[in-house]
Coordinates of C-alpha atoms in Angstrom, one line a residue:
Chain A
X25 CA 109.5 89.9 127.1
X26 CA 109.8 90.5 123.4
X27 CA 111.5 87.1 122.9
X28 CA 109.2 85.0 124.9
X29 CA 107.7 82.0 123.2
X30 CA 104.3 83.6 123.3
X31 CA 105.3 86.8 121.6
X32 CA 107.3 85.1 118.9
X33 CA 104.7 82.5 118.1
X34 CA 103.6 84.4 115.0
X35 CA 107.1 84.0 113.5
X36 CA 106.6 80.3 113.5
X37 CA 103.1 80.5 112.0
X38 CA 103.4 81.0 108.3
X39 CA 100.9 83.5 107.0
X40 CA 98.7 82.2 104.2
X41 CA 99.6 83.5 100.7
X42 CA 97.5 86.2 99.1
X43 CA 95.5 84.8 96.2
X44 CA 95.7 87.2 93.2
X45 CA 93.3 86.5 90.3
X46 CA 93.6 88.2 86.9
X47 CA 92.8 88.0 83.2
X48 CA 95.7 88.8 80.9
X49 CA 93.1 90.8 78.9
X50 CA 92.4 93.2 81.8
X51 CA 94.2 96.5 82.0
X52 CA 93.2 96.8 85.6
X53 CA 94.6 93.4 86.3
X54 CA 97.8 94.5 84.7
X55 CA 97.9 97.6 86.9
X56 CA 97.4 95.5 90.0
X57 CA 100.1 93.0 88.9
X58 CA 102.6 95.8 89.1
X59 CA 101.8 96.5 92.8
X60 CA 100.6 93.2 94.4
X61 CA 104.0 91.7 95.3
X62 CA 105.2 94.9 97.0
X63 CA 102.1 95.2 99.1
X64 CA 102.2 91.5 100.1
X65 CA 105.9 91.7 101.1
X66 CA 105.2 94.6 103.4
X67 CA 103.2 92.2 105.5
X68 CA 105.3 89.1 105.2
X69 CA 102.9 87.5 102.7
X70 CA 103.6 85.7 99.4
X71 CA 101.3 85.9 96.4
X72 CA 99.7 83.0 94.7
X73 CA 98.9 84.0 91.1
X74 CA 95.8 82.7 89.3
X75 CA 95.0 83.3 85.7
X76 CA 91.2 83.5 85.2
X77 CA 88.9 84.3 82.3
X78 CA 86.4 87.2 82.4
X79 CA 84.7 85.6 79.4
X80 CA 83.6 82.9 81.8
X81 CA 82.9 84.9 85.0
X82 CA 81.5 88.1 83.6
X83 CA 79.9 87.0 80.4
X84 CA 78.7 83.4 81.1
X85 CA 78.1 83.3 84.9
X86 CA 77.1 86.9 85.5
X87 CA 75.4 87.5 82.1
X88 CA 77.0 90.9 81.5
X89 CA 78.5 92.5 78.5
X90 CA 82.2 93.2 78.1
X91 CA 83.2 96.4 80.0
X92 CA 84.0 98.5 76.9
X93 CA 80.8 97.4 75.2
X94 CA 78.6 98.5 78.1
X95 CA 77.0 101.9 77.4
X96 CA 78.3 104.8 79.5
X97 CA 80.7 102.5 81.5
X98 CA 82.8 101.9 78.4
X99 CA 83.5 105.6 78.0
X100 CA 84.3 105.9 81.7
X101 CA 86.7 103.0 81.6
X102 CA 88.7 104.6 78.8
X103 CA 89.1 107.8 80.8
X104 CA 89.7 106.1 84.0
X105 CA 92.5 103.9 82.7
X106 CA 94.1 106.8 80.8
X107 CA 94.1 108.7 84.1
X108 CA 95.7 105.8 86.0
X109 CA 98.4 105.5 83.3
X110 CA 99.2 109.2 83.6
X111 CA 99.2 109.1 87.4
X112 CA 101.6 106.1 87.6
X113 CA 103.8 107.2 84.7
X114 CA 103.2 104.0 82.8
X115 CA 104.0 103.7 79.1
X116 CA 101.8 101.3 77.2
X117 CA 102.1 100.5 73.5
X118 CA 98.7 98.9 73.6
X119 CA 95.7 101.2 73.7
X120 CA 92.8 100.1 75.9
X121 CA 90.5 100.4 72.9
X122 CA 92.8 98.2 70.7
X123 CA 91.2 94.8 69.6
X124 CA 91.6 92.3 72.4
X125 CA 93.6 89.1 72.0
X126 CA 92.2 85.6 72.6
X127 CA 93.5 85.3 76.2
X128 CA 93.3 81.5 76.3
X129 CA 96.7 80.5 74.9
X130 CA 98.4 82.7 77.4
X131 CA 96.2 81.4 80.2
X132 CA 96.8 77.8 79.3
X133 CA 100.6 78.6 79.1
X134 CA 100.4 80.0 82.6
X135 CA 99.0 76.7 83.9
X136 CA 101.6 74.7 81.9
X137 CA 104.3 76.7 83.6
X138 CA 102.8 76.2 87.0
X139 CA 102.6 72.4 86.3
X140 CA 106.1 72.1 84.8
X141 CA 108.1 75.0 86.3
X142 CA 106.4 75.4 89.7
X143 CA 107.5 78.7 91.2
X144 CA 108.1 80.4 87.9
X145 CA 104.4 81.1 87.1
X146 CA 104.3 84.6 88.7
X147 CA 107.3 85.7 86.8
X148 CA 105.8 84.2 83.6
X149 CA 102.5 86.1 84.2
X150 CA 104.4 89.3 84.6
X151 CA 106.2 88.6 81.4
X152 CA 102.9 88.0 79.6
X153 CA 101.4 91.2 81.0
X154 CA 104.5 93.1 80.0
X155 CA 104.5 91.8 76.5
X156 CA 100.8 92.4 76.0
X157 CA 100.3 95.8 77.6
X158 CA 103.6 97.6 77.7
X159 CA 105.0 96.2 74.4
X160 CA 101.6 95.9 72.7
X161 CA 102.1 92.4 71.3
X162 CA 99.2 90.2 70.4
X163 CA 99.5 86.8 72.1
X164 CA 96.6 85.0 70.5
X165 CA 98.7 82.6 68.5
X166 CA 100.9 79.7 69.8
X167 CA 104.1 81.0 68.3
X168 CA 103.6 84.3 70.1
X169 CA 103.4 82.4 73.4
X170 CA 106.8 80.8 72.5
X171 CA 108.2 84.3 72.1
X172 CA 107.5 85.1 75.7
X173 CA 109.9 82.4 76.8
X174 CA 112.4 83.3 74.1
X175 CA 112.4 87.0 75.0
X176 CA 112.7 86.2 78.8
X177 CA 115.5 83.6 79.1
X178 CA 115.7 84.2 82.9
X179 CA 112.4 82.3 83.1
X180 CA 114.3 79.2 82.2
X181 CA 111.5 77.9 80.0
X182 CA 112.1 76.3 76.6
X183 CA 110.1 78.2 74.0
X184 CA 109.2 75.1 72.0
X185 CA 108.1 73.1 75.0
X186 CA 106.0 76.1 76.1
X187 CA 104.3 76.4 72.7
X188 CA 103.5 72.7 72.6
X189 CA 102.6 72.6 76.2
X190 CA 100.0 75.4 76.1
X191 CA 98.1 73.4 73.5
X192 CA 98.0 70.2 75.4
X193 CA 94.8 68.7 76.8
X194 CA 96.3 68.8 80.3
X195 CA 96.8 72.6 80.0
X196 CA 93.3 73.0 78.7
X197 CA 91.9 70.9 81.6
X198 CA 94.1 72.8 84.1
X199 CA 92.7 76.1 82.9
X200 CA 89.1 74.9 82.9
X201 CA 89.5 73.6 86.5
X202 CA 91.2 76.8 87.7
X203 CA 88.5 79.0 86.2
X204 CA 85.7 76.9 87.7
X205 CA 87.4 76.9 91.1
X206 CA 87.8 80.7 90.9
X207 CA 84.1 81.1 90.2
X208 CA 83.3 78.7 93.1
X209 CA 85.3 81.0 95.3
X210 CA 83.2 84.0 94.2
X211 CA 85.9 85.5 92.0
X212 CA 84.3 87.5 89.1
X213 CA 86.6 90.5 88.2
X214 CA 90.1 91.2 87.4
X215 CA 92.0 91.9 89.5
X216 CA 90.4 90.0 92.4
X217 CA 92.3 89.3 95.6
X218 CA 91.5 86.9 98.4
X219 CA 93.2 87.4 101.8
X220 CA 92.3 84.7 104.3
X221 CA 88.9 84.5 102.5
X222 CA 88.3 88.2 102.4
X223 CA 87.6 89.4 98.9
X224 CA 88.9 92.6 97.3
X225 CA 87.8 93.5 93.7
X226 CA 89.4 96.1 91.5
X227 CA 92.8 97.8 91.3
X228 CA 91.2 100.8 93.1
X229 CA 91.0 98.5 96.2
X230 CA 94.7 97.9 96.6
X231 CA 95.0 100.7 99.2
X232 CA 92.1 99.2 101.1
X233 CA 93.9 95.8 100.9
X234 CA 97.0 97.4 102.3
X235 CA 95.0 98.9 105.1
X236 CA 93.4 95.5 105.8
X237 CA 96.7 93.7 105.9
X238 CA 98.2 96.5 108.2
X239 CA 95.3 96.2 110.7
X240 CA 94.9 92.4 110.3
X241 CA 91.3 93.0 109.2
X242 CA 88.5 94.6 111.1
Chain B
X22 CA 105.2 138.9 95.9
X23 CA 102.4 136.8 97.5
X24 CA 100.0 139.7 97.2
X25 CA 100.7 140.6 93.6
X26 CA 97.6 140.6 91.3
X27 CA 99.0 137.7 89.3
X28 CA 99.5 135.5 92.4
X29 CA 96.1 136.2 93.8
X30 CA 94.2 135.9 90.6
X31 CA 92.9 132.5 91.6
X32 CA 91.2 134.0 94.6
X33 CA 89.1 136.1 92.3
X34 CA 88.2 133.2 90.0
X35 CA 85.5 131.2 91.6
X36 CA 86.1 127.5 91.3
X37 CA 83.3 125.5 89.7
X38 CA 81.2 123.4 92.1
X39 CA 81.7 119.7 92.3
X40 CA 78.7 117.8 90.8
X41 CA 77.7 115.0 93.1
X42 CA 75.2 112.4 91.7
X43 CA 73.5 109.8 93.8
X44 CA 70.5 107.6 94.1
X45 CA 68.8 107.5 97.5
X46 CA 68.6 103.7 97.1
X47 CA 72.3 103.4 96.9
X48 CA 74.4 102.4 100.0
X49 CA 77.6 103.6 98.3
X50 CA 75.9 106.9 97.4
X51 CA 75.0 107.2 101.1
X52 CA 78.6 106.5 102.2
X53 CA 79.9 109.2 99.7
X54 CA 77.3 111.7 100.9
X55 CA 78.8 111.6 104.3
X56 CA 82.3 112.6 103.0
X57 CA 81.8 114.7 99.8
X58 CA 81.2 118.1 101.5
X59 CA 84.3 117.8 103.6
X60 CA 86.5 116.9 100.7
X61 CA 85.1 119.8 98.6
X62 CA 85.7 122.3 101.4
X63 CA 89.4 121.3 101.6
X64 CA 89.8 122.7 98.1
X65 CA 87.5 125.7 98.3
X66 CA 84.8 124.0 96.3
X67 CA 81.1 123.8 96.8
X68 CA 79.0 120.8 96.0
X69 CA 76.0 120.7 93.7
X70 CA 73.8 117.7 94.6
X71 CA 71.9 115.8 91.9
X72 CA 69.4 113.0 92.7
X73 CA 69.5 110.4 89.9
X74 CA 67.9 107.0 89.3
X75 CA 69.9 103.8 88.8
X76 CA 66.8 102.2 87.5
X77 CA 67.2 104.5 84.4
X78 CA 71.0 104.5 84.0
X79 CA 71.9 101.0 85.0
X80 CA 68.8 99.0 84.0
X81 CA 67.4 100.9 81.0
X82 CA 70.4 102.6 79.4
X83 CA 73.1 100.1 80.3
X84 CA 70.9 97.0 80.2
X85 CA 72.3 95.6 83.4
X86 CA 70.7 93.8 86.3
X87 CA 70.4 95.4 89.8
X88 CA 73.7 95.0 91.7
X89 CA 72.4 92.6 94.3
X90 CA 70.7 90.4 91.7
X91 CA 74.0 90.0 89.7
X92 CA 75.5 86.6 90.4
X93 CA 78.8 86.7 92.3
X94 CA 78.8 90.5 92.5
X95 CA 75.7 90.6 94.7
X96 CA 77.5 88.5 97.4
X97 CA 80.6 90.7 97.1
X98 CA 78.6 93.9 97.6
X99 CA 77.1 92.5 100.7
X100 CA 80.5 91.8 102.2
X101 CA 82.1 95.0 100.9
X102 CA 79.4 97.3 102.3
X103 CA 79.5 95.5 105.7
X104 CA 83.3 96.0 105.7
X105 CA 82.9 99.7 104.9
X106 CA 80.3 100.1 107.7
X107 CA 82.6 98.5 110.2
X108 CA 85.7 100.5 109.1
X109 CA 83.9 103.8 109.3
X110 CA 82.0 103.0 112.5
X111 CA 78.5 103.6 111.0
X112 CA 75.3 102.3 112.5
X113 CA 72.6 101.5 110.0
X114 CA 69.2 100.3 110.9
X115 CA 68.6 99.3 107.3
X116 CA 70.3 96.2 106.1
X117 CA 71.7 96.2 102.5
X118 CA 69.7 93.1 101.8
X119 CA 66.4 94.7 103.0
X120 CA 63.7 95.3 100.4
X121 CA 64.4 98.6 98.5
X122 CA 62.0 101.5 98.6
X123 CA 60.6 103.1 95.4
X124 CA 63.2 106.0 95.3
X125 CA 61.0 108.2 93.0
X126 CA 59.0 110.1 95.7
X127 CA 62.2 111.1 97.5
X128 CA 63.9 112.0 94.2
X129 CA 60.9 114.1 93.1
X130 CA 60.8 115.7 96.6
X131 CA 64.5 116.6 96.2
X132 CA 63.7 118.5 93.0
X133 CA 60.7 120.2 94.5
X134 CA 63.0 121.4 97.3
X135 CA 65.5 122.6 94.8
X136 CA 62.8 124.5 93.0
X137 CA 61.1 126.0 96.0
X138 CA 63.8 126.2 98.7
X139 CA 66.9 126.6 96.6
X140 CA 70.0 126.1 98.7
X141 CA 68.3 123.6 101.0
X142 CA 68.4 120.6 98.7
X143 CA 71.8 119.3 99.9
X144 CA 70.6 119.3 103.5
X145 CA 67.3 117.7 102.4
X146 CA 69.2 115.0 100.6
X147 CA 71.3 114.3 103.7
X148 CA 68.0 114.1 105.7
X149 CA 66.6 111.6 103.2
X150 CA 69.7 109.4 103.3
X151 CA 69.8 109.6 107.1
X152 CA 66.2 108.5 107.4
X153 CA 66.4 105.7 104.9
X154 CA 69.8 104.2 105.7
X155 CA 70.6 105.1 109.3
X156 CA 67.1 105.0 110.7
X157 CA 65.9 102.3 108.3
X158 CA 62.6 104.0 107.4
X159 CA 60.9 103.2 104.1
X160 CA 60.2 106.4 102.1
X161 CA 58.1 104.9 99.2
X162 CA 54.9 106.6 100.3
X163 CA 54.0 110.3 100.1
X164 CA 53.3 110.7 103.9
X165 CA 56.7 109.3 104.6
X166 CA 58.2 112.1 102.5
X167 CA 56.3 114.6 104.6
X168 CA 57.9 113.1 107.7
X169 CA 61.3 114.0 106.5
X170 CA 60.3 117.7 106.7
X171 CA 58.5 117.2 110.0
X172 CA 61.4 115.4 111.7
X173 CA 63.9 118.0 110.4
X174 CA 62.4 121.4 111.2
X175 CA 65.7 123.2 110.6
X176 CA 65.2 122.5 106.9
X177 CA 62.4 125.1 107.0
X178 CA 60.1 123.1 104.8
X179 CA 56.4 122.6 105.3
X180 CA 55.6 118.9 105.5
X181 CA 52.3 119.2 103.8
X182 CA 53.6 121.4 101.0
X183 CA 56.5 118.9 100.5
X184 CA 54.1 115.9 100.3
X185 CA 51.9 117.7 97.8
X186 CA 54.8 119.1 95.9
X187 CA 56.6 115.8 95.3
X188 CA 53.5 114.5 93.5
X189 CA 53.2 117.5 91.2
X190 CA 53.7 117.2 87.5
X191 CA 56.4 119.9 87.7
X192 CA 58.4 117.7 90.1
X193 CA 57.9 114.7 87.9
X194 CA 59.2 116.6 84.9
X195 CA 62.1 118.1 86.9
X196 CA 63.2 114.6 87.9
X197 CA 62.8 113.2 84.4
X198 CA 64.9 116.1 83.0
X199 CA 67.6 115.8 85.6
X200 CA 68.0 112.1 85.1
X201 CA 68.1 112.5 81.3
X202 CA 70.7 115.3 81.7
X203 CA 72.8 113.1 84.0
X204 CA 72.8 110.3 81.4
X205 CA 73.8 112.8 78.8
X206 CA 76.8 113.7 80.9
X207 CA 77.8 110.1 81.2
X208 CA 76.7 109.6 84.7
X209 CA 75.7 105.9 85.3
X210 CA 76.5 104.9 88.9
X211 CA 75.9 106.1 92.4
X212 CA 77.9 107.9 93.6
X213 CA 79.3 109.6 90.5
X214 CA 81.2 112.9 90.7
X215 CA 82.1 115.3 88.1
X216 CA 84.9 117.8 88.7
X217 CA 85.5 120.3 85.8
X218 CA 84.2 117.5 83.5
X219 CA 86.4 114.8 85.0
X220 CA 84.3 111.7 86.1
X221 CA 84.8 109.7 89.3
X222 CA 82.6 106.7 89.9
X223 CA 82.2 104.9 93.2
X224 CA 82.7 105.7 96.9
X225 CA 86.1 103.9 96.6
X226 CA 87.3 106.8 94.4
X227 CA 86.9 109.5 96.9
X228 CA 90.6 109.3 97.8
X229 CA 91.5 109.6 94.2
X230 CA 89.1 112.6 93.9
X231 CA 90.9 114.2 96.8
X232 CA 94.2 113.6 95.1
X233 CA 92.9 115.0 91.9
X234 CA 91.7 118.2 93.6
X235 CA 94.9 118.5 95.6
X236 CA 97.0 118.3 92.4
X237 CA 94.6 120.2 90.2
X238 CA 94.4 117.2 87.9
X239 CA 97.1 115.4 86.0

């Protein structure tokens, strides 16, 4: 009975990837980036990574202030992230309160990688996050983007091509279109996850996402 | 060994109550109100309930729009609350998108109860939440506050005294002071929980709160 065509149908039906949206600026996005692939794999899902910009969704579309500049909430976020870091035993050279980088070069580089090294963009995103948050490097300048490729040769990306590519009009346009599309889909925070159209906002919803995938929704 | 003075010291040291802040308007506050006492009891804690006003913390102090009027986030909240309601098998006559009541009469009544029936304020708050969210009654008008006492005789509160009391200058002042004190403590959302000074914001943090209490912090 277990091997009848009906019961094994699901093995022939590929499950849709999980869409994982993040801003490289976002500590909570970084935290989620460390767990999302593991959760997806538990349920036979792949993850499609999408770099987005909180500066567009939160500040322009929603008309809100940056998180750390919001009275009361800013102080809470400092404590909450410190608590998360302690709980998960992370070591971050960057402090949450350190000045933020301009996230656009890294975000454009992400879309350049997706266009020219399709399949490597998730590993590239993890390398960006690692360099920014764990190692505390600023990635605002083009030569610092090149360093991501230089320091991670397993990515197979030429540093000079990456540095030039992130500045190209095509990469700028790819980022603009990706961010606009994310807003069209209702994505506003980082991390933000879509599973078969169901939205999950925030690293504190990963357990709920896990539960959703385990039950197949409810 | 287990009964030595040293090992039983903790049984003689009363643990501080958990401070639970909520706005009667808030669906997430309602959800948390259904779980907070059970979590506290697991760890030998009592709960001190505090009615607060998002209209002060979120709108005046933080300068933000109401949640449902915030682009993108409003749509998300509608889906997220519906998902929570299905998961927990709740039945609510009130829709999240229904017009909101003026929460001040109920909040003033809460402080009147605390002043005149100390110890009954948590049960009163649960009765307010039940009447507003589960039964879908508007509680903006004074006679509707009286109904809370009339429909819940086990509270031991005289409906007419409650209706008059919520309108008193003392109750108005008690509410103003409580809300100001909550802002001083960094409370901005609903629900918001303080455990020995450690803040937890949101009904999606109750599992983290549970973990914190189990480990005694980290």
